[in-house]
Amino acid sequence: MAMKKLFLSLSSFLLLSTTFTFATQHQQGSWQQQGQCHITRINAQDPSYRLRAEGGVSEFWNHNSDEFQCAGVAFHRHTLRSKALMLPAYHNAPLLAYILKGEGIFGVMISGCPETFESSQQTQRQSEEEGSGRRQRFLDRHQKIGQFRQGDILAIPAGAAHWAYNTGDQEFVVVVLQDTTNNANQLDQNPRSFFLAGNPGNPGQEQEQSHGSRRGGGEQRQHELGNVFRGFDVQTLAEVFGVDEETARKLQGENDERGHLIIVERGLQVITPPLAGEEYGRREEGYGGRDNGNAIMAPHWYVNAHSIVYVTRGEGRMQIVNHRGEAVFDGQVGEGKVVVVPQNFAVVKRAGDEGFEWVEFNTNDNAMINTLSGRTSAMRGLPADVVASAYQISREEAERLKFSRRETLFFSGSSSAGRGRVASA
Amino acid sequence: MAMKKLFLSLSSFLLLSTTFTFATQHQQGSWQQQGQCHITRINAQDPSYRLRAEGGVSEFWNHNSDEFQCAGVAFHRHTLRSKALMLPAYHNAPLLAYILKGEGIFGVMISGCPETFESSQQTQRQSEEEGSGRRQRFLDRHQKIGQFRQGDILAIPAGAAHWAYNTGDQEFVVVVLQDTTNNANQLDQNPRSFFLAGNPGNPGQEQEQSHGSRRGGGEQRQHELGNVFRGFDVQTLAEVFGVDEETARKLQGENDERGHLIIVERGLQVITPPLAGEEYGRREEGYGGRDNGNAIMAPHWYVNAHSIVYVTRGEGRMQIVNHRGEAVFDGQVGEGKVVVVPQNFAVVKRAGDEGFEWVEFNTNDNAMINTLSGRTSAMRGLPADVVASAYQISREEAERLKFSRRETLFFSGSSSAGRGRVASA
Amino acid sequence: MAMKKLFLSLSSFLLLSTTFTFATQHQQGSWQQQGQCHITRINAQDPSYRLRAEGGVSEFWNHNSDEFQCAGVAFHRHTLRSKALMLPAYHNAPLLAYILKGEGIFGVMISGCPETFESSQQTQRQSEEEGSGRRQRFLDRHQKIGQFRQGDILAIPAGAAHWAYNTGDQEFVVVVLQDTTNNANQLDQNPRSFFLAGNPGNPGQEQEQSHGSRRGGGEQRQHELGNVFRGFDVQTLAEVFGVDEETARKLQGENDERGHLIIVERGLQVITPPLAGEEYGRREEGYGGRDNGNAIMAPHWYVNAHSIVYVTRGEGRMQIVNHRGEAVFDGQVGEGKVVVVPQNFAVVKRAGDEGFEWVEFNTNDNAMINTLSGRTSAMRGLPADVVASAYQISREEAERLKFSRRETLFFSGSSSAGRGRVASA
């Protein structure tokens, strides 16, 4: 007899992170692009596609159906078993999530302000001198951990990596709207998930086509997802994280058959800030500070901009990885070359023997960067327990992965884990 | 010898209604979408299509011509005979109108603030206690009536229902620009008129293709328009307005051959706020307050957002109507279903026996709703005389239509005019 | 060994001109429009097309390649020999330029506030009474001249005419990003250059297709450019500038084989504001003030809006010119006609015998106009030496070209240089 309704809107997003200044403006959908809008019949829709994993199942509505194309959004539902962890990932559009059932914790990794890495670093140095109290505040700037339960709303900005864990005994169910035509998305309207761990979307992962609502779009284009680390080579990963190649290989999750939802039986320890890790990092003072290798720029992505890179001097190697974990670029670039790095695509740059200088044009007047390794990285924003579970490594390895590299954006080229070719430079 | 020029721009819109916060940003036209812009020849254009009605004629320029596609706007001209009323309608994009000739009055129905219906209701209750002075102010929030004459500019927000009446002895002529690529329009670029009365665009209404400027777009797509009420069933209309089925049928204007411009010989009485009507509403205290039926949500549309409805519990019936008055959806929806309601499409929801709960994602961070019936509805915003003329009913019937339903958004399911099936629930 | 990086973003634009309020929002690229984004391979790119001129060479990257289509930007590089002048031009999108090498001076012509011509004129008159000190400040409002050298960044708003001159002994090299999907561009994504002098893109100008990166887009669409004055007839130009037809012909640069980059051997004298010229203008008091001809509206373009012109009374002649210097419209328009003038297209209106009245709808709530001739025109914003060099005329002729017409927007129709047909009116 009751009729209850809840309005969600993208303004909620501001509650989560008031410091983000993304334009949250929703644009016309692709009906617009096709010139005509033939809305002669609307259908009530069931999910059209399921992706099963160790920890549960994700169901995707057909975003190519006329209705969703019109609205310019995508929609999906995740069901996590008890103690299931959704591996960290970021998306090319803002998300709004509504918790239908269950309870848990989540984390969102929000980078420092754009292009203020040096001053951030200074702040941290200062904090370290002043003691642990302020240092902790600094760390908190790069990760947000919260609890949620049935009826809660989560809003995740485009490009912000996040994870979730079911702490309850019951299954946890969340529906998610992805605003693919939001101005914050400068790519196309297809929903894309850039995972930072595991092997999501691998052939071994059970996939199902639902027979319910098959209309709209002939051969259906599925939600695309993959592990970004798979597009980089193991040696580069070892170097930028300051770990050995075996750990680096774990980042790529090559033989990980658990899918994007994994079970962490022992539970997660995430509430306490990882102070021990920070100590560990200090013990290794100078670890990445040697000067006998060529410089590397931390793997990173731009949250809200394309980058157009013009090489002004020298030569370097660039690797660019898409959401399927494929290296869409891996090569040497010299003076006068232009490389376009699409929004959210992860990139690593390594200077050649003669150095590497470039100028970078970003298509946003407040371009925001996220790094994968280093002092202000998304990896540091992940609780050590999430890292250990995601990559199937020990907690100590997890801390090494997080804290080995103490630099922010530019790393010295060689480390004990570096490649021979580079060390000789 | 004189050369006179008048600049109009969408900023004028702000003068009319400073409380609206639509993004009035104009986007790239569909030339953009087609990838290339071949502007090799611009033509001075005459209207390409005429729609005659009892009260005058509307002429439409070909919005598919290269020039208008480039500019991302549509253009038309209305000529109203003396004592002609343009039936109330809303559009999927903001309008700018310039009065070429004549004089008259117009009304714009602007709903209360988004999602503040409860507090609005409280305000009203409070006002009623305090006396009629404040009540009147509240009513004014939902309708704006103004006079215009040659040389005036009117700006109408997207999705805001409006009407106009020629009070003069002469013909009244207005040219209208519709900014179809404005961000406020989340549908496609085709201009659409959602009428709230009459039978506009019916086969009996004389239509003419002009032979002037036929270029651009082969078979021409005409301006699309229709009566929204025609897509709902008569019983539902009777119920949501709290009137009998005969009156409900008048809303649909099935046998109305007058077209979208009608003659009101006796003139309109609209200046005085409809206090009598409000009294009438009070006399029927509790009319819609019985609890023996299932709940109905007032027919409504979102001015500036698509809605993605996810059913969380129970079951209900949804009807969705487009600008041609067609029911593009009419069915039962249960738990786990998703229904996409495009911007401006009118929708009614009725709870099933077990109740009906849903969560709704709106693609605007300030989603604004307009209801068709109930306390804050567009129907209440129409002067009783406009209602009587539009639906060919008596002034008393008009007042009943406006004031029977005293609830705002959620109605009790049964009324004296309700259907048997519902009353038994 | 060094790795240096410079972030550029469109916010820099604000540093140059804080009074501009363009929305600098970058939209989704045309990958969006094509519905799918197939980024399976990114290429490091060389320029694909070269345009040689007397003063140097411009190299254009293929903006139709997948990468640039995705990013929604175009990219090019200009190399100017010592003493080379880049002819004044404006573009349909904002530019960001980074100086790779050399030094020089540049000028940007920024018009007065939109639709405030009368008050500007009053201010000037007042200034003239108060003496030369304030007059100079007024003139500065319409031109910005600055110096630049290696490492500097320039930001040019969409539609703002600008020029550059290499003052150094070395070659001057600049790379330029054109943000074609910026909201400030209401045309399509193709980069367009509207030149105000010379004969750029003429068949005699040597053009080369690079054989480097030919992928993406089959037959390549080249950067389009031309002299806007070529689309107007010589008599109209003579009239609106108040000069003889020979000088008017120089504006069109018909036999100019120097291309878009020309050599000015003697150097440019631009730092001193052209006070002498203003004096010259005063000496000709009343030159354009006679009343024996029909009125002309100064040739102009809208920086940030399309115009939809509806003729309300009388008749007039309109000429509209595109970026290739083609007259896309040249004809008489009478009452009831609609003419769409695309953003940035230059237009001249001349009243017929019975006068010419119209209403103009602009698709921007802060539409900004730039005139080509008259008191607040782009031509006045050009240093006399640039004018003399660009059109191959004497400095005295240049001053006449700049200052003959003292009116702002509406000119009296006849002048000593006027056409017979007009003078008889």
PDB file of C-alpha atoms in Angstrom, chain B residues 32-226:
ATOM      1  CA  GLN B  32      28.966  18.925 -35.303  1.00  0.00           C
ATOM      2  CA  GLN B  33      27.362  15.538 -35.033  1.00  0.00           C
ATOM      3  CA  GLN B  34      27.593  14.889 -38.731  1.00  0.00           C
ATOM      4  CA  GLY B  35      31.270  15.607 -38.482  1.00  0.00           C
ATOM      5  CA  GLN B  36      31.548  18.119 -41.293  1.00  0.00           C
ATOM      6  CA  CYS B  37      30.076  21.534 -41.804  1.00  0.00           C
ATOM      7  CA  HIS B  38      29.442  22.345 -45.443  1.00  0.00           C
ATOM      8  CA  ILE B  39      28.276  25.933 -45.412  1.00  0.00           C
ATOM      9  CA  THR B  40      28.685  26.816 -49.037  1.00  0.00           C
ATOM     10  CA  ARG B  41      25.433  28.668 -49.441  1.00  0.00           C
ATOM     11  CA  ILE B  42      23.109  30.436 -47.018  1.00  0.00           C
ATOM     12  CA  ASN B  43      19.510  31.117 -48.035  1.00  0.00           C
ATOM     13  CA  ALA B  44      17.034  33.720 -46.866  1.00  0.00           C
ATOM     14  CA  GLN B  45      14.164  31.546 -45.792  1.00  0.00           C
ATOM     15  CA  ASP B  46      10.397  31.640 -45.719  1.00  0.00           C
ATOM     16  CA  PRO B  47       8.333  29.329 -43.564  1.00  0.00           C
ATOM     17  CA  SER B  48       8.102  25.852 -45.031  1.00  0.00           C
ATOM     18  CA  TYR B  49       4.990  24.554 -43.293  1.00  0.00           C
ATOM     19  CA  ARG B  50       1.730  25.996 -41.990  1.00  0.00           C
ATOM     20  CA  LEU B  51      -0.691  24.694 -39.405  1.00  0.00           C
ATOM     21  CA  ARG B  52      -4.111  26.368 -39.526  1.00  0.00           C
ATOM     22  CA  ALA B  53      -6.490  26.416 -36.572  1.00  0.00           C
ATOM     23  CA  GLU B  54      -9.742  28.071 -35.566  1.00  0.00           C
ATOM     24  CA  GLY B  55      -7.898  30.966 -33.981  1.00  0.00           C
ATOM     25  CA  GLY B  56      -5.177  31.593 -36.532  1.00  0.00           C
ATOM     26  CA  VAL B  57      -2.150  30.001 -38.113  1.00  0.00           C
ATOM     27  CA  SER B  58       1.322  28.846 -37.080  1.00  0.00           C
ATOM     28  CA  GLU B  59       4.133  28.845 -39.604  1.00  0.00           C
ATOM     29  CA  PHE B  60       7.268  26.793 -39.156  1.00  0.00           C
ATOM     30  CA  TRP B  61      10.627  27.322 -40.803  1.00  0.00           C
ATOM     31  CA  ASN B  62      12.355  24.133 -41.878  1.00  0.00           C
ATOM     32  CA  HIS B  63      14.510  23.264 -38.901  1.00  0.00           C
ATOM     33  CA  ASN B  64      16.189  20.565 -40.963  1.00  0.00           C
ATOM     34  CA  SER B  65      17.681  23.068 -43.363  1.00  0.00           C
ATOM     35  CA  ASP B  66      21.453  23.346 -43.207  1.00  0.00           C
ATOM     36  CA  GLU B  67      21.334  26.800 -41.708  1.00  0.00           C
ATOM     37  CA  PHE B  68      19.062  25.917 -38.799  1.00  0.00           C
ATOM     38  CA  GLN B  69      20.850  22.645 -38.213  1.00  0.00           C
ATOM     39  CA  CYS B  70      24.078  24.620 -37.954  1.00  0.00           C
ATOM     40  CA  ALA B  71      22.668  27.159 -35.580  1.00  0.00           C
ATOM     41  CA  GLY B  72      20.977  24.429 -33.555  1.00  0.00           C
ATOM     42  CA  VAL B  73      17.704  26.312 -33.309  1.00  0.00           C
ATOM     43  CA  ALA B  74      14.160  26.174 -34.688  1.00  0.00           C
ATOM     44  CA  PHE B  75      12.068  29.129 -35.718  1.00  0.00           C
ATOM     45  CA  HIS B  76       8.342  29.720 -36.105  1.00  0.00           C
ATOM     46  CA  ARG B  77       5.687  32.432 -36.252  1.00  0.00           C
ATOM     47  CA  HIS B  78       2.205  32.418 -34.768  1.00  0.00           C
ATOM     48  CA  THR B  79      -0.586  34.657 -36.030  1.00  0.00           C
ATOM     49  CA  LEU B  80      -3.602  34.779 -33.685  1.00  0.00           C
ATOM     50  CA  ARG B  81      -6.906  36.328 -34.658  1.00  0.00           C
ATOM     51  CA  SER B  82      -8.618  38.638 -32.190  1.00  0.00           C
ATOM     52  CA  LYS B  83      -9.789  36.674 -29.126  1.00  0.00           C
ATOM     53  CA  ALA B  84      -7.688  33.662 -30.017  1.00  0.00           C
ATOM     54  CA  LEU B  85      -6.128  31.546 -27.270  1.00  0.00           C
ATOM     55  CA  MET B  86      -3.006  29.492 -27.825  1.00  0.00           C
ATOM     56  CA  LEU B  87      -3.631  26.310 -25.830  1.00  0.00           C
ATOM     57  CA  PRO B  88      -1.227  25.616 -22.968  1.00  0.00           C
ATOM     58  CA  ALA B  89       1.853  23.639 -23.941  1.00  0.00           C
ATOM     59  CA  TYR B  90       5.457  23.085 -22.940  1.00  0.00           C
ATOM     60  CA  HIS B  91       8.501  22.471 -25.099  1.00  0.00           C
ATOM     61  CA  ASN B  92      11.733  20.534 -24.885  1.00  0.00           C
ATOM     62  CA  ALA B  93      13.896  23.647 -25.223  1.00  0.00           C
ATOM     63  CA  PRO B  94      13.872  27.279 -24.076  1.00  0.00           C
ATOM     64  CA  LEU B  95      11.953  29.776 -26.215  1.00  0.00           C
ATOM     65  CA  LEU B  96      12.560  33.411 -27.012  1.00  0.00           C
ATOM     66  CA  ALA B  97       9.558  35.205 -28.483  1.00  0.00           C
ATOM     67  CA  TYR B  98       9.387  38.667 -30.004  1.00  0.00           C
ATOM     68  CA  ILE B  99       5.975  40.317 -30.434  1.00  0.00           C
ATOM     69  CA  LEU B 100       5.790  41.691 -33.949  1.00  0.00           C
ATOM     70  CA  LYS B 101       2.238  43.001 -33.774  1.00  0.00           C
ATOM     71  CA  GLY B 102      -0.725  43.234 -31.436  1.00  0.00           C
ATOM     72  CA  GLU B 103      -1.206  42.827 -27.724  1.00  0.00           C
ATOM     73  CA  GLY B 104      -2.385  40.237 -25.300  1.00  0.00           C
ATOM     74  CA  ILE B 105      -1.802  38.324 -22.105  1.00  0.00           C
ATOM     75  CA  PHE B 106       0.203  35.230 -21.408  1.00  0.00           C
ATOM     76  CA  GLY B 107       0.722  32.821 -18.542  1.00  0.00           C
ATOM     77  CA  VAL B 108       3.692  30.681 -17.577  1.00  0.00           C
ATOM     78  CA  MET B 109       3.271  27.877 -15.081  1.00  0.00           C
ATOM     79  CA  ILE B 110       6.364  27.512 -12.981  1.00  0.00           C
ATOM     80  CA  SER B 111       6.395  24.768 -10.437  1.00  0.00           C
ATOM     81  CA  GLY B 112       7.648  25.053  -6.903  1.00  0.00           C
ATOM     82  CA  CYS B 113      11.213  24.304  -6.099  1.00  0.00           C
ATOM     83  CA  PRO B 114      12.327  20.812  -6.978  1.00  0.00           C
ATOM     84  CA  GLU B 115      11.629  18.128  -4.459  1.00  0.00           C
ATOM     85  CA  THR B 116      10.355  20.545  -1.848  1.00  0.00           C
ATOM     86  CA  PHE B 117       6.712  19.674  -2.161  1.00  0.00           C
ATOM     87  CA  GLU B 118       6.302  18.768   1.434  1.00  0.00           C
ATOM     88  CA  SER B 119       7.764  21.992   2.683  1.00  0.00           C
ATOM     89  CA  SER B 120       5.754  23.897   0.124  1.00  0.00           C
ATOM     90  CA  GLN B 121       2.679  22.231   1.464  1.00  0.00           C
ATOM     91  CA  GLN B 122       3.643  23.164   4.977  1.00  0.00           C
ATOM     92  CA  THR B 123       4.142  26.720   3.878  1.00  0.00           C
ATOM     93  CA  GLN B 124       0.731  26.731   2.386  1.00  0.00           C
ATOM     94  CA  ARG B 125      -0.890  25.255   5.424  1.00  0.00           C
ATOM     95  CA  GLN B 126       0.775  27.870   7.490  1.00  0.00           C
ATOM     96  CA  SER B 127      -0.399  30.525   5.073  1.00  0.00           C
ATOM     97  CA  GLU B 128      -3.940  29.310   5.248  1.00  0.00           C
ATOM     98  CA  GLU B 129      -3.855  29.689   8.972  1.00  0.00           C
ATOM     99  CA  GLU B 130      -2.476  33.155   8.650  1.00  0.00           C
ATOM    100  CA  GLY B 131      -5.087  34.278   6.185  1.00  0.00           C
ATOM    101  CA  SER B 132      -5.620  34.772   2.519  1.00  0.00           C
ATOM    102  CA  GLY B 133      -2.887  37.360   2.033  1.00  0.00           C
ATOM    103  CA  ARG B 134      -0.040  34.904   2.156  1.00  0.00           C
ATOM    104  CA  ARG B 135      -1.953  32.180   0.454  1.00  0.00           C
ATOM    105  CA  GLN B 136      -2.212  34.286  -2.602  1.00  0.00           C
ATOM    106  CA  ARG B 137       1.526  34.800  -2.687  1.00  0.00           C
ATOM    107  CA  PHE B 138       1.981  31.060  -2.635  1.00  0.00           C
ATOM    108  CA  LEU B 139      -0.335  30.588  -5.563  1.00  0.00           C
ATOM    109  CA  ASP B 140       1.507  33.214  -7.492  1.00  0.00           C
ATOM    110  CA  ARG B 141       4.625  31.151  -7.248  1.00  0.00           C
ATOM    111  CA  HIS B 142       3.058  28.688  -9.586  1.00  0.00           C
ATOM    112  CA  GLN B 143       1.749  30.954 -12.276  1.00  0.00           C
ATOM    113  CA  LYS B 144       2.919  34.113 -13.863  1.00  0.00           C
ATOM    114  CA  ILE B 145       0.483  36.171 -15.851  1.00  0.00           C
ATOM    115  CA  GLY B 146       1.639  39.126 -17.816  1.00  0.00           C
ATOM    116  CA  GLN B 147       0.625  41.473 -20.567  1.00  0.00           C
ATOM    117  CA  PHE B 148       2.548  41.974 -23.751  1.00  0.00           C
ATOM    118  CA  ARG B 149       2.383  44.166 -26.793  1.00  0.00           C
ATOM    119  CA  GLN B 150       4.299  44.886 -29.943  1.00  0.00           C
ATOM    120  CA  GLY B 151       8.041  45.039 -29.349  1.00  0.00           C
ATOM    121  CA  ASP B 152       8.029  42.961 -26.175  1.00  0.00           C
ATOM    122  CA  ILE B 153      10.198  39.961 -25.594  1.00  0.00           C
ATOM    123  CA  LEU B 154       9.095  36.814 -23.815  1.00  0.00           C
ATOM    124  CA  ALA B 155      11.410  34.077 -22.608  1.00  0.00           C
ATOM    125  CA  ILE B 156      10.029  30.678 -21.669  1.00  0.00           C
ATOM    126  CA  PRO B 157      12.183  28.064 -19.955  1.00  0.00           C
ATOM    127  CA  ALA B 158      12.294  24.537 -21.329  1.00  0.00           C
ATOM    128  CA  GLY B 159       9.491  22.396 -19.953  1.00  0.00           C
ATOM    129  CA  ALA B 160       7.475  25.320 -18.564  1.00  0.00           C
ATOM    130  CA  ALA B 161       3.866  25.183 -19.731  1.00  0.00           C
ATOM    131  CA  HIS B 162       2.503  28.466 -21.072  1.00  0.00           C
ATOM    132  CA  TRP B 163      -0.441  29.937 -22.957  1.00  0.00           C
ATOM    133  CA  ALA B 164      -1.225  33.230 -24.687  1.00  0.00           C
ATOM    134  CA  TYR B 165      -4.376  35.148 -25.540  1.00  0.00           C
ATOM    135  CA  ASN B 166      -4.954  37.941 -28.027  1.00  0.00           C
ATOM    136  CA  THR B 167      -6.902  40.620 -26.131  1.00  0.00           C
ATOM    137  CA  GLY B 168      -6.734  43.147 -28.950  1.00  0.00           C
ATOM    138  CA  ASP B 169      -8.952  43.874 -31.904  1.00  0.00           C
ATOM    139  CA  GLN B 170      -6.125  43.320 -34.330  1.00  0.00           C
ATOM    140  CA  GLU B 171      -4.284  40.177 -35.179  1.00  0.00           C
ATOM    141  CA  PHE B 172      -1.429  39.250 -32.941  1.00  0.00           C
ATOM    142  CA  VAL B 173       1.858  38.070 -34.480  1.00  0.00           C
ATOM    143  CA  VAL B 174       4.846  36.626 -32.642  1.00  0.00           C
ATOM    144  CA  VAL B 175       8.078  35.079 -33.891  1.00  0.00           C
ATOM    145  CA  VAL B 176       9.658  32.405 -31.740  1.00  0.00           C
ATOM    146  CA  LEU B 177      13.158  31.008 -31.562  1.00  0.00           C
ATOM    147  CA  GLN B 178      13.509  27.600 -29.943  1.00  0.00           C
ATOM    148  CA  ASP B 179      17.043  26.873 -28.760  1.00  0.00           C
ATOM    149  CA  THR B 180      16.977  23.131 -29.373  1.00  0.00           C
ATOM    150  CA  THR B 181      20.688  22.615 -28.673  1.00  0.00           C
ATOM    151  CA  ASN B 182      20.501  24.365 -25.337  1.00  0.00           C
ATOM    152  CA  ASN B 183      21.860  22.274 -22.483  1.00  0.00           C
ATOM    153  CA  ALA B 184      18.428  22.452 -20.871  1.00  0.00           C
ATOM    154  CA  ASN B 185      17.253  20.058 -23.565  1.00  0.00           C
ATOM    155  CA  GLN B 186      18.453  16.521 -22.871  1.00  0.00           C
ATOM    156  CA  LEU B 187      16.370  15.035 -25.666  1.00  0.00           C
ATOM    157  CA  ASP B 188      17.418  15.381 -29.286  1.00  0.00           C
ATOM    158  CA  GLN B 189      17.419  18.498 -31.443  1.00  0.00           C
ATOM    159  CA  ASN B 190      13.918  18.044 -32.827  1.00  0.00           C
ATOM    160  CA  PRO B 191      11.520  20.702 -31.549  1.00  0.00           C
ATOM    161  CA  ARG B 192       8.626  19.101 -29.663  1.00  0.00           C
ATOM    162  CA  SER B 193       5.465  20.673 -28.281  1.00  0.00           C
ATOM    163  CA  PHE B 194       3.682  18.904 -25.428  1.00  0.00           C
ATOM    164  CA  PHE B 195       0.145  20.317 -25.382  1.00  0.00           C
ATOM    165  CA  LEU B 196      -2.049  20.061 -22.292  1.00  0.00           C
ATOM    166  CA  ALA B 197      -5.359  20.474 -24.136  1.00  0.00           C
ATOM    167  CA  GLY B 198      -7.085  20.196 -27.470  1.00  0.00           C
ATOM    168  CA  ASN B 199      -6.277  18.013 -30.386  1.00  0.00           C
ATOM    169  CA  PRO B 200      -3.403  19.780 -32.094  1.00  0.00           C
ATOM    170  CA  GLY B 201      -1.927  18.145 -35.135  1.00  0.00           C
ATOM    171  CA  ASN B 202      -5.059  16.077 -35.731  1.00  0.00           C
ATOM    172  CA  PRO B 203      -5.728  14.995 -39.296  1.00  0.00           C
ATOM    173  CA  GLY B 204      -8.710  17.281 -39.483  1.00  0.00           C
ATOM    174  CA  GLN B 205      -6.537  20.293 -38.822  1.00  0.00           C
ATOM    175  CA  GLU B 206      -5.596  21.897 -42.097  1.00  0.00           C
ATOM    176  CA  GLN B 207      -1.899  21.596 -42.813  1.00  0.00           C
ATOM    177  CA  GLU B 208       0.019  23.114 -45.662  1.00  0.00           C
ATOM    178  CA  GLN B 209       3.413  22.599 -47.091  1.00  0.00           C
ATOM    179  CA  SER B 210       4.865  25.839 -48.353  1.00  0.00           C
ATOM    180  CA  HIS B 211       6.491  25.707 -51.737  1.00  0.00           C
ATOM    181  CA  GLY B 212       8.964  28.417 -50.912  1.00  0.00           C
ATOM    182  CA  SER B 213      12.107  26.954 -49.421  1.00  0.00           C
ATOM    183  CA  ARG B 214      11.928  23.228 -49.773  1.00  0.00           C
ATOM    184  CA  ARG B 215      15.637  22.552 -49.734  1.00  0.00           C
ATOM    185  CA  GLY B 216      17.492  20.730 -47.018  1.00  0.00           C
ATOM    186  CA  GLY B 217      16.416  17.333 -45.879  1.00  0.00           C
ATOM    187  CA  GLY B 218      14.374  15.560 -48.573  1.00  0.00           C
ATOM    188  CA  GLU B 219      11.168  14.472 -46.899  1.00  0.00           C
ATOM    189  CA  GLN B 220      10.653  17.129 -44.334  1.00  0.00           C
ATOM    190  CA  ARG B 221      10.230  16.323 -40.680  1.00  0.00           C
ATOM    191  CA  GLN B 222       7.571  18.588 -39.290  1.00  0.00           C
ATOM    192  CA  HIS B 223       7.365  20.171 -35.898  1.00  0.00           C
ATOM    193  CA  GLU B 224       5.827  17.495 -33.705  1.00  0.00           C
ATOM    194  CA  LEU B 225       3.016  18.218 -31.302  1.00  0.00           C
ATOM    195  CA  GLY B 226       0.122  16.514 -29.540  1.00  0.00           C
TER     196      GLY B 226
END
